Amino acid sequence: MIPRYTRPQAAAIWSPENRYRIWFEIEALACEGMASIGAIPAEAAAVIRERGDAKLAAIGPADVERIDEIERETRHDVIAFLTWLAEAVGPESRFVHQGLTSSDVLDTCLAVQLTQAADLLLADLDGVLAALKKRALEHKHTLTIGRSHGIHAEPTSFGLKLAGHYAEFRRNRARLEIARREIATCAISGAVGTFAHVDPAVETYVAAKLGLAVEPVSTQIVPRDRHAAFFATLGVIASGIERLATEVRHLQRSEVREAEEFFHAGQKGSSAMPHKRNPVLSENLSGLARLVRSAVIPAMENVALWHERDISHSSVERGIGPDATVTLDFALSRLAGMIDKLTIYPEQMLANLESLGGVVHSGEVLLALTKAGILREDAYKIVQRNAMATWTKLGKQDGRDFRANLLADPEVAGRISAEVIDAAMDSRLHLAQLDVIFDRVFQD
């Protein structure tokens, strides 16, 4: 990803230096595993570890360039690395990579990198959850209008809106934990995965040391359904980000202005229009979510490889591995900060709730009429015509609010009292079960 949308801790996971350190760790552990069963001399494994550790601890740009230089000749990245490593290890390097294939190193390394990325993303999700919980509890009883199809529906709580997003991100966190477990898989099984030249005990040893599980049937590569599930999970998380970002974008519209992104001192909204305060963070998040989701289909298409292996997946993963995880890390961090600093306008929420003359209470009035003995179909017609009469004459000189229209309707008068209508039009009715919902959501 470009530096603009990259945090250092995410970039470090995909750096050449980190990749080569992991490659060496896999090779060194394999040697130690072989030494433990007598397949290679223990002294050789010790030399490989000692000299390799020193070399990889000091790896820098010059070393990366040296490996690249070798690869330009060999046209093989793993062989280039092994050649560079042999220059530091010496004669004992002949025991490195015995019985292994490149995929053993590459797939196990990718598993380590994706688990590192998953751990970072889990921490990011914790930040989003903390921000949502804080603001949801803060605005638990802040009345606002609920909307369906973009149209005023019934009153709700702004805290309840945020609690819904909290519940979604908690589900997403659980999904990522599952995806992490599934992707954390090691394969050290040799050509076509038969263990013909490497003992399965070596794979078990390497996997345990790296905190990975062993792939039951590797076929020479780790099956890509695991990776498809991982990137699909990232796509679902990205969709949750965009849903919340879209809500903020709508609430910040000039006609609504119930909430808006924090506007910093000295911030400029437009090069041409000095008055502008644009929802740039949430719009950016919508775009970043699309980038993350763009990795899902290629990951799915990587599942269908030829026979025991091919490398059609390799070029795809070299792109989507860093891009999707780095982008999602940045987006989650940005989202947490945006929610934490979100400016909320309860007075404007209340004004919008009341802006349609009370018609948003039509559902409760309908119930009141049915309780008074009017058939539901007849009650619906009564409530709807009074609501439409209110709606169509809003702001006009001869217009009346919903309550006045109801009290003037002969089919309502004598059936229910003004007190019953007033009780039905009390927005606080819609907050009565908040404790039940919040207890369900924030049970942790």
Tab-separated table of C-alpha atoms in Angstrom:
chain	number	residue	atom	x	y	z
A	1	MET	CA	0.000	0.000	0.000
A	2	ILE	CA	0.995	3.625	-0.426
A	3	PRO	CA	2.489	5.303	2.670
A	4	ARG	CA	-0.596	7.534	3.043
A	5	TYR	CA	-2.673	4.561	4.196
A	6	THR	CA	0.046	2.545	5.927
A	7	ARG	CA	0.934	2.355	9.606
A	8	PRO	CA	4.530	1.353	10.422
A	9	GLN	CA	3.607	-1.684	12.513
A	10	ALA	CA	1.585	-3.146	9.636
A	11	ALA	CA	4.229	-2.359	7.023
A	12	ALA	CA	6.885	-4.065	9.153
A	13	ILE	CA	5.076	-7.406	8.885
A	14	TRP	CA	5.484	-7.398	5.097
A	15	SER	CA	8.984	-5.943	4.928
A	16	PRO	CA	11.668	-8.028	3.195
A	17	GLU	CA	13.659	-8.098	6.432
A	18	ASN	CA	10.790	-9.648	8.379
A	19	ARG	CA	10.106	-12.131	5.601
A	20	TYR	CA	13.721	-13.262	5.483
A	21	ARG	CA	13.891	-13.582	9.275
A	22	ILE	CA	10.866	-15.861	9.156
A	23	TRP	CA	12.351	-17.865	6.283
A	24	PHE	CA	15.509	-18.412	8.271
A	25	GLU	CA	13.558	-19.361	11.381
A	26	ILE	CA	11.695	-22.021	9.416
A	27	GLU	CA	14.911	-23.383	7.919
A	28	ALA	CA	16.749	-23.316	11.260
A	29	LEU	CA	13.890	-25.028	13.084
A	30	ALA	CA	13.709	-27.676	10.377
A	31	CYS	CA	17.428	-28.325	10.870
A	32	GLU	CA	16.973	-28.551	14.627
A	33	GLY	CA	14.046	-30.903	14.142
A	34	MET	CA	16.152	-33.088	11.853
A	35	ALA	CA	19.008	-33.034	14.337
A	36	SER	CA	16.667	-34.176	17.101
A	37	ILE	CA	15.903	-37.388	15.208
A	38	GLY	CA	19.468	-37.892	13.979
A	39	ALA	CA	18.829	-36.944	10.371
A	40	ILE	CA	21.611	-34.326	10.398
A	41	PRO	CA	24.475	-33.676	12.867
A	42	ALA	CA	23.436	-31.684	15.924
A	43	GLU	CA	26.647	-29.656	15.599
A	44	ALA	CA	25.628	-28.544	12.103
A	45	ALA	CA	22.212	-27.408	13.322
A	46	ALA	CA	23.891	-25.412	16.103
A	47	VAL	CA	26.247	-23.674	13.653
A	48	ILE	CA	23.368	-22.875	11.298
A	49	ARG	CA	21.414	-21.369	14.181
A	50	GLU	CA	24.309	-19.355	15.600
A	51	ARG	CA	25.612	-17.903	12.359
A	52	GLY	CA	22.188	-17.456	10.827
A	53	ASP	CA	20.811	-15.668	13.875
A	54	ALA	CA	23.692	-13.208	13.776
A	55	LYS	CA	23.266	-12.613	10.062
A	56	LEU	CA	19.506	-12.103	10.230
A	57	ALA	CA	19.714	-9.896	13.316
A	58	ALA	CA	21.809	-7.447	11.314
A	59	ILE	CA	19.982	-7.744	7.991
A	60	GLY	CA	19.593	-4.424	6.225
A	61	PRO	CA	19.050	-2.834	2.799
A	62	ALA	CA	22.431	-4.001	1.502
A	63	ASP	CA	21.543	-7.618	2.330
A	64	VAL	CA	18.158	-7.310	0.653
A	65	GLU	CA	19.858	-5.909	-2.442
A	66	ARG	CA	22.351	-8.817	-2.377
A	67	ILE	CA	19.493	-11.347	-2.307
A	68	ASP	CA	17.777	-9.472	-5.133
A	69	GLU	CA	21.021	-9.541	-7.100
A	70	ILE	CA	21.264	-13.316	-6.723
A	71	GLU	CA	17.601	-13.704	-7.690
A	72	ARG	CA	18.156	-11.761	-10.894
A	73	GLU	CA	20.465	-14.624	-11.887
A	74	THR	CA	18.660	-17.612	-10.358
A	75	ARG	CA	15.130	-16.370	-11.089
A	76	HIS	CA	14.103	-18.068	-7.834
A	77	ASP	CA	13.584	-16.150	-4.615
A	78	VAL	CA	14.049	-18.997	-2.133
A	79	ILE	CA	17.217	-20.233	-3.848
A	80	ALA	CA	18.535	-16.667	-3.833
A	81	PHE	CA	17.944	-16.451	-0.086
A	82	LEU	CA	19.549	-19.826	0.564
A	83	THR	CA	22.599	-18.793	-1.477
A	84	TRP	CA	22.911	-15.580	0.542
A	85	LEU	CA	22.495	-17.537	3.784
A	86	ALA	CA	25.147	-20.034	2.754
A	87	GLU	CA	27.613	-17.185	2.350
A	88	ALA	CA	27.244	-16.503	6.084
A	89	VAL	CA	26.808	-20.059	7.400
A	90	GLY	CA	29.614	-21.754	5.502
A	91	PRO	CA	29.987	-25.522	4.845
A	92	GLU	CA	27.193	-26.477	7.277
A	93	SER	CA	24.743	-24.774	4.926
A	94	ARG	CA	24.629	-28.045	2.969
A	95	PHE	CA	22.233	-29.323	5.642
A	96	VAL	CA	19.823	-26.405	5.175
A	97	HIS	CA	16.600	-27.092	3.227
A	98	GLN	CA	17.183	-30.841	3.044
A	99	GLY	CA	14.029	-32.570	1.849
A	100	LEU	CA	12.076	-29.302	1.747
A	101	THR	CA	10.485	-27.495	-1.158
A	102	SER	CA	10.106	-23.755	-1.606
A	103	SER	CA	6.425	-24.018	-0.741
A	104	ASP	CA	7.285	-25.415	2.688
A	105	VAL	CA	9.104	-22.174	3.413
A	106	LEU	CA	6.795	-19.781	1.561
A	107	ASP	CA	3.488	-21.160	2.833
A	108	THR	CA	4.661	-21.494	6.411
A	109	CYS	CA	6.075	-17.969	6.268
A	110	LEU	CA	2.802	-16.626	4.884
A	111	ALA	CA	0.985	-18.338	7.757
A	112	VAL	CA	3.247	-16.546	10.234
A	113	GLN	CA	2.798	-13.183	8.523
A	114	LEU	CA	-0.978	-13.516	8.329
A	115	THR	CA	-1.180	-14.462	12.002
A	116	GLN	CA	0.982	-11.447	12.843
A	117	ALA	CA	-1.382	-9.297	10.778
A	118	ALA	CA	-4.414	-10.905	12.413
A	119	ASP	CA	-3.047	-10.126	15.885
A	120	LEU	CA	-2.619	-6.485	14.881
A	121	LEU	CA	-6.135	-6.370	13.424
A	122	LEU	CA	-7.605	-7.950	16.572
A	123	ALA	CA	-6.013	-5.175	18.618
A	124	ASP	CA	-7.423	-2.645	16.160
A	125	LEU	CA	-10.888	-4.135	16.574
A	126	ASP	CA	-10.542	-3.816	20.332
A	127	GLY	CA	-9.934	-0.100	19.793
A	128	VAL	CA	-13.060	0.235	17.666
A	129	LEU	CA	-15.118	-1.709	20.205
A	130	ALA	CA	-13.888	0.454	23.078
A	131	ALA	CA	-14.788	3.660	21.218
A	132	LEU	CA	-18.242	2.375	20.249
A	133	LYS	CA	-19.014	1.165	23.773
A	134	LYS	CA	-17.958	4.460	25.313
A	135	ARG	CA	-20.101	6.541	22.947
A	136	ALA	CA	-23.062	4.125	23.074
A	137	LEU	CA	-23.237	4.317	26.859
A	138	GLU	CA	-22.762	8.085	26.718
A	139	HIS	CA	-25.781	8.459	24.409
A	140	LYS	CA	-27.879	5.560	25.639
A	141	HIS	CA	-30.867	7.858	26.272
A	142	THR	CA	-30.236	10.441	23.548
A	143	LEU	CA	-33.423	10.491	21.501
A	144	THR	CA	-33.118	10.505	17.728
A	145	ILE	CA	-35.264	9.499	14.812
A	146	GLY	CA	-34.886	6.059	13.357
A	147	ARG	CA	-35.022	5.889	9.580
A	148	SER	CA	-36.052	3.172	7.164
A	149	HIS	CA	-35.552	3.706	3.432
A	150	GLY	CA	-33.999	7.038	4.442
A	151	ILE	CA	-37.419	8.211	5.695
A	152	HIS	CA	-38.366	9.037	9.286
A	153	ALA	CA	-39.692	5.900	10.973
A	154	GLU	CA	-39.993	5.890	14.789
A	155	PRO	CA	-37.893	7.342	17.611
A	156	THR	CA	-34.862	5.432	18.805
A	157	SER	CA	-31.727	6.119	20.799
A	158	PHE	CA	-28.455	7.256	19.280
A	159	GLY	CA	-26.705	5.014	21.769
A	160	LEU	CA	-28.741	2.114	20.436
A	161	LYS	CA	-27.542	2.889	16.920
A	162	LEU	CA	-23.953	2.657	18.121
A	163	ALA	CA	-24.695	-0.459	20.164
A	164	GLY	CA	-25.799	-2.177	16.955
A	165	HIS	CA	-22.475	-1.412	15.335
A	166	TYR	CA	-20.672	-2.582	18.484
A	167	ALA	CA	-22.468	-5.929	18.265
A	168	GLU	CA	-21.482	-6.263	14.608
A	169	PHE	CA	-17.812	-5.536	15.281
A	170	ARG	CA	-17.811	-7.996	18.163
A	171	ARG	CA	-19.075	-10.642	15.738
A	172	ASN	CA	-16.363	-9.583	13.320
A	173	ARG	CA	-13.753	-9.993	16.021
A	174	ALA	CA	-14.957	-13.535	16.677
A	175	ARG	CA	-14.831	-14.244	12.937
A	176	LEU	CA	-11.253	-13.007	12.740
A	177	GLU	CA	-10.222	-15.192	15.663
A	178	ILE	CA	-11.585	-18.206	13.775
A	179	ALA	CA	-9.893	-17.112	10.545
A	180	ARG	CA	-6.609	-16.655	12.416
A	181	ARG	CA	-6.758	-20.170	13.812
A	182	GLU	CA	-7.502	-21.578	10.379
A	183	ILE	CA	-4.699	-19.737	8.605
A	184	ALA	CA	-2.094	-20.518	11.293
A	185	THR	CA	-1.046	-23.716	9.548
A	186	CYS	CA	2.419	-25.135	8.844
A	187	ALA	CA	3.507	-27.346	5.958
A	188	ILE	CA	6.931	-29.026	5.973
A	189	SER	CA	6.102	-32.088	3.873
A	190	GLY	CA	8.416	-31.903	0.855
A	191	ALA	CA	7.636	-32.489	-2.801
A	192	VAL	CA	3.927	-33.167	-3.454
A	193	GLY	CA	3.402	-33.436	0.290
A	194	THR	CA	4.382	-37.091	0.771
A	195	PHE	CA	7.164	-36.627	3.372
A	196	ALA	CA	9.357	-38.785	1.137
A	197	HIS	CA	12.493	-36.826	2.052
A	198	VAL	CA	11.579	-35.274	5.403
A	199	ASP	CA	10.207	-36.968	8.494
A	200	PRO	CA	6.722	-35.788	9.635
A	201	ALA	CA	8.273	-35.268	13.068
A	202	VAL	CA	10.199	-32.327	11.622
A	203	GLU	CA	6.953	-30.649	10.556
A	204	THR	CA	5.476	-31.232	13.995
A	205	TYR	CA	8.562	-29.719	15.613
A	206	VAL	CA	8.585	-26.618	13.387
A	207	ALA	CA	4.860	-26.079	13.797
A	208	ALA	CA	5.035	-26.261	17.590
A	209	LYS	CA	7.944	-23.813	17.754
A	210	LEU	CA	6.124	-21.324	15.492
A	211	GLY	CA	2.794	-21.682	17.291
A	212	LEU	CA	1.126	-23.172	14.218
A	213	ALA	CA	-0.944	-26.261	13.534
A	214	VAL	CA	0.172	-28.843	10.973
A	215	GLU	CA	-1.656	-29.067	7.654
A	216	PRO	CA	-3.217	-32.568	7.518
A	217	VAL	CA	-2.773	-32.907	3.732
A	218	SER	CA	-0.556	-30.247	2.218
A	219	THR	CA	-0.164	-31.659	-1.333
A	220	GLN	CA	3.069	-29.557	-1.298
A	221	ILE	CA	1.139	-26.382	-0.500
A	222	VAL	CA	-1.309	-25.354	2.173
A	223	PRO	CA	-4.767	-25.594	0.544
A	224	ARG	CA	-6.034	-22.156	-0.365
A	225	ASP	CA	-9.530	-22.532	1.070
A	226	ARG	CA	-7.910	-21.422	4.338
A	227	HIS	CA	-6.657	-18.226	2.746
A	228	ALA	CA	-9.966	-17.615	0.993
A	229	ALA	CA	-11.774	-17.780	4.335
A	230	PHE	CA	-9.241	-15.388	5.864
A	231	PHE	CA	-9.577	-12.735	3.182
A	232	ALA	CA	-13.358	-13.167	3.099
A	233	THR	CA	-13.363	-12.357	6.806
A	234	LEU	CA	-11.341	-9.219	6.137
A	235	GLY	CA	-13.938	-8.294	3.525
A	236	VAL	CA	-16.789	-8.715	5.994
A	237	ILE	CA	-14.977	-6.527	8.523
A	238	ALA	CA	-14.446	-3.909	5.815
A	239	SER	CA	-18.159	-3.965	5.054
A	240	GLY	CA	-18.885	-3.286	8.723
A	241	ILE	CA	-16.557	-0.304	8.547
A	242	GLU	CA	-18.362	1.042	5.501
A	243	ARG	CA	-21.799	0.576	7.073
A	244	LEU	CA	-20.771	2.715	10.051
A	245	ALA	CA	-18.974	5.228	7.843
A	246	THR	CA	-22.064	5.550	5.643
A	247	GLU	CA	-24.200	6.270	8.709
A	248	VAL	CA	-21.858	9.071	9.745
A	249	ARG	CA	-21.842	10.480	6.217
A	250	HIS	CA	-25.655	10.647	6.202
A	251	LEU	CA	-25.869	12.147	9.671
A	252	GLN	CA	-23.397	14.877	8.696
A	253	ARG	CA	-25.439	16.033	5.685
A	254	SER	CA	-26.359	19.715	5.976
A	255	GLU	CA	-30.090	18.880	6.012
A	256	VAL	CA	-29.573	16.436	8.903
A	257	ARG	CA	-26.497	17.531	10.904
A	258	GLU	CA	-27.157	15.218	13.832
A	259	ALA	CA	-23.499	14.228	14.107
A	260	GLU	CA	-20.284	15.126	12.352
A	261	GLU	CA	-16.630	14.275	12.269
A	262	PHE	CA	-14.448	16.333	14.566
A	263	PHE	CA	-13.229	19.434	12.737
A	264	HIS	CA	-9.692	20.344	13.774
A	265	ALA	CA	-8.442	23.886	14.306
A	266	GLY	CA	-6.939	25.035	11.026
A	267	GLN	CA	-8.620	22.277	9.023
A	268	LYS	CA	-9.925	23.242	5.579
A	269	GLY	CA	-12.964	21.623	4.015
A	270	SER	CA	-12.751	22.943	0.472
A	271	SER	CA	-10.273	24.849	-1.655
A	272	ALA	CA	-13.122	26.907	-3.139
A	273	MET	CA	-15.798	27.071	-0.436
A	274	PRO	CA	-14.477	28.119	2.986
A	275	HIS	CA	-17.697	27.165	4.783
A	276	LYS	CA	-17.417	23.444	3.996
A	277	ARG	CA	-17.066	20.808	6.736
A	278	ASN	CA	-16.960	17.574	4.779
A	279	PRO	CA	-17.132	13.991	6.110
A	280	VAL	CA	-13.712	13.214	4.672
A	281	LEU	CA	-12.767	10.488	7.150
A	282	SER	CA	-15.907	8.427	6.673
A	283	GLU	CA	-15.740	8.899	2.897
A	284	ASN	CA	-12.136	7.725	3.001
A	285	LEU	CA	-13.192	4.703	5.040
A	286	SER	CA	-15.820	3.786	2.448
A	287	GLY	CA	-13.127	3.819	-0.207
A	288	LEU	CA	-10.643	1.814	1.852
A	289	ALA	CA	-13.339	-0.791	2.532
A	290	ARG	CA	-13.717	-1.293	-1.206
A	291	LEU	CA	-9.990	-1.918	-1.515
A	292	VAL	CA	-10.070	-4.579	1.198
A	293	ARG	CA	-13.074	-6.307	-0.371
A	294	SER	CA	-11.300	-6.327	-3.739
A	295	ALA	CA	-8.995	-9.018	-2.337
A	296	VAL	CA	-11.820	-11.466	-1.663
A	297	ILE	CA	-12.574	-12.687	-5.201
A	298	PRO	CA	-8.906	-13.273	-6.119
A	299	ALA	CA	-8.482	-15.214	-2.862
A	300	MET	CA	-11.501	-17.346	-3.778
A	301	GLU	CA	-10.111	-17.945	-7.268
A	302	ASN	CA	-6.800	-19.079	-5.753
A	303	VAL	CA	-8.488	-22.166	-4.305
A	304	ALA	CA	-8.634	-24.013	-7.644
A	305	LEU	CA	-4.963	-24.771	-8.260
A	306	TRP	CA	-3.682	-27.473	-10.599
A	307	HIS	CA	-3.058	-30.933	-9.159
A	308	GLU	CA	-0.684	-30.889	-6.171
A	309	ARG	CA	0.403	-27.290	-6.793
A	310	ASP	CA	0.989	-24.470	-9.220
A	311	ILE	CA	2.012	-20.857	-8.603
A	312	SER	CA	-0.933	-18.973	-10.075
A	313	HIS	CA	-1.837	-18.030	-6.500
A	314	SER	CA	1.605	-16.656	-5.680
A	315	SER	CA	1.493	-13.345	-7.540
A	316	VAL	CA	-2.007	-12.729	-6.201
A	317	GLU	CA	-1.017	-13.274	-2.577
A	318	ARG	CA	2.104	-11.139	-2.861
A	319	GLY	CA	-0.301	-8.300	-3.582
A	320	ILE	CA	-3.402	-8.967	-1.523
A	321	GLY	CA	-1.564	-10.170	1.584
A	322	PRO	CA	0.073	-6.833	2.335
A	323	ASP	CA	-2.537	-4.628	0.688
A	324	ALA	CA	-5.628	-6.026	2.399
A	325	THR	CA	-4.131	-6.318	5.885
A	326	VAL	CA	-2.268	-2.990	5.820
A	327	THR	CA	-5.344	-1.177	4.487
A	328	LEU	CA	-7.674	-2.750	7.019
A	329	ASP	CA	-5.286	-1.930	9.851
A	330	PHE	CA	-5.244	1.715	8.794
A	331	ALA	CA	-9.025	1.818	8.346
A	332	LEU	CA	-9.782	0.309	11.755
A	333	SER	CA	-7.395	2.713	13.469
A	334	ARG	CA	-8.980	5.644	11.658
A	335	LEU	CA	-12.487	4.437	12.491
A	336	ALA	CA	-11.719	4.159	16.215
A	337	GLY	CA	-10.406	7.712	16.279
A	338	MET	CA	-13.333	9.042	14.286
A	339	ILE	CA	-15.922	7.508	16.609
A	340	ASP	CA	-14.045	8.573	19.725
A	341	LYS	CA	-14.048	12.216	18.583
A	342	LEU	CA	-17.420	12.222	16.796
A	343	THR	CA	-19.318	15.448	17.486
A	344	ILE	CA	-22.935	14.693	18.368
A	345	TYR	CA	-25.845	17.159	18.413
A	346	PRO	CA	-28.717	15.887	20.624
A	347	GLU	CA	-30.717	19.120	20.182
A	348	GLN	CA	-30.635	18.744	16.403
A	349	MET	CA	-31.635	15.096	16.728
A	350	LEU	CA	-34.667	16.130	18.766
A	351	ALA	CA	-35.532	18.912	16.318
A	352	ASN	CA	-35.403	16.478	13.400
A	353	LEU	CA	-37.505	13.966	15.317
A	354	GLU	CA	-40.206	16.587	15.796
A	355	SER	CA	-39.882	18.170	12.352
A	356	LEU	CA	-42.743	16.230	10.736
A	357	GLY	CA	-45.376	17.395	13.125
A	358	GLY	CA	-45.602	14.184	15.145
A	359	VAL	CA	-46.407	11.721	12.350
A	360	VAL	CA	-43.524	9.524	13.506
A	361	HIS	CA	-45.817	8.390	16.334
A	362	SER	CA	-48.385	6.944	13.916
A	363	GLY	CA	-47.612	3.360	14.930
A	364	GLU	CA	-48.325	3.955	18.591
A	365	VAL	CA	-51.525	5.876	17.776
A	366	LEU	CA	-52.615	2.972	15.582
A	367	LEU	CA	-52.203	0.617	18.542
A	368	ALA	CA	-54.128	3.005	20.802
A	369	LEU	CA	-57.093	3.010	18.391
A	370	THR	CA	-57.136	-0.782	18.150
A	371	LYS	CA	-57.065	-1.000	21.947
A	372	ALA	CA	-60.106	1.290	21.930
A	373	GLY	CA	-62.016	-1.279	19.891
A	374	ILE	CA	-61.503	-0.085	16.319
A	375	LEU	CA	-60.675	-2.767	13.757
A	376	ARG	CA	-57.046	-2.587	12.729
A	377	GLU	CA	-57.773	-1.954	9.049
A	378	ASP	CA	-60.130	0.892	9.926
A	379	ALA	CA	-57.677	2.279	12.479
A	380	TYR	CA	-54.904	2.213	9.879
A	381	LYS	CA	-57.007	4.286	7.454
A	382	ILE	CA	-57.826	6.825	10.163
A	383	VAL	CA	-54.212	7.231	11.229
A	384	GLN	CA	-52.872	7.316	7.670
A	385	ARG	CA	-55.235	10.037	6.421
A	386	ASN	CA	-54.401	12.242	9.407
A	387	ALA	CA	-50.705	11.613	8.931
A	388	MET	CA	-50.947	12.480	5.237
A	389	ALA	CA	-52.936	15.618	6.048
A	390	THR	CA	-50.152	16.639	8.421
A	391	TRP	CA	-47.361	15.722	6.004
A	392	THR	CA	-48.749	17.525	2.950
A	393	LYS	CA	-49.381	20.800	4.760
A	394	LEU	CA	-46.223	20.997	6.837
A	395	GLY	CA	-45.128	24.611	7.186
A	396	LYS	CA	-48.223	25.983	5.449
A	397	GLN	CA	-50.487	28.545	7.048
A	398	ASP	CA	-53.463	26.190	7.248
A	399	GLY	CA	-51.367	23.235	8.321
A	400	ARG	CA	-51.929	21.432	11.634
A	401	ASP	CA	-49.730	18.998	13.469
A	402	PHE	CA	-50.593	15.324	13.772
A	403	ARG	CA	-52.080	15.654	17.246
A	404	ALA	CA	-54.417	18.486	16.199
A	405	ASN	CA	-55.565	16.594	13.111
A	406	LEU	CA	-56.309	13.505	15.181
A	407	LEU	CA	-58.306	15.428	17.789
A	408	ALA	CA	-60.316	17.103	15.002
A	409	ASP	CA	-61.173	13.786	13.334
A	410	PRO	CA	-64.736	12.710	14.226
A	411	GLU	CA	-63.784	9.040	14.075
A	412	VAL	CA	-61.155	9.649	16.741
A	413	ALA	CA	-63.066	12.052	18.962
A	414	GLY	CA	-65.008	10.149	21.560
A	415	ARG	CA	-62.958	6.989	20.982
A	416	ILE	CA	-59.705	7.993	22.658
A	417	SER	CA	-58.913	11.006	24.806
A	418	ALA	CA	-56.286	13.675	24.287
A	419	GLU	CA	-54.394	12.158	27.204
A	420	VAL	CA	-54.229	8.793	25.430
A	421	ILE	CA	-52.998	10.472	22.256
A	422	ASP	CA	-50.380	12.391	24.216
A	423	ALA	CA	-49.206	9.189	25.874
A	424	ALA	CA	-48.977	7.491	22.475
A	425	MET	CA	-46.888	10.383	21.170
A	426	ASP	CA	-44.350	10.294	23.988
A	427	SER	CA	-40.969	9.488	22.433
A	428	ARG	CA	-39.708	8.069	25.707
A	429	LEU	CA	-41.876	4.991	25.126
A	430	HIS	CA	-39.262	3.852	22.641
A	431	LEU	CA	-36.523	3.836	25.273
A	432	ALA	CA	-38.360	1.591	27.717
A	433	GLN	CA	-36.474	-1.605	26.776
A	434	LEU	CA	-33.024	-0.102	26.383
A	435	ASP	CA	-31.676	-1.838	29.469
A	436	VAL	CA	-32.644	-5.227	28.066
A	437	ILE	CA	-30.902	-4.565	24.750
A	438	PHE	CA	-27.807	-2.994	26.302
A	439	ASP	CA	-27.470	-5.910	28.721
A	440	ARG	CA	-27.521	-8.289	25.744
A	441	VAL	CA	-24.937	-6.277	23.805
A	442	PHE	CA	-22.558	-5.305	26.586
A	443	GLN	CA	-22.758	-8.500	28.610
A	444	ASP	CA	-18.950	-8.666	28.635
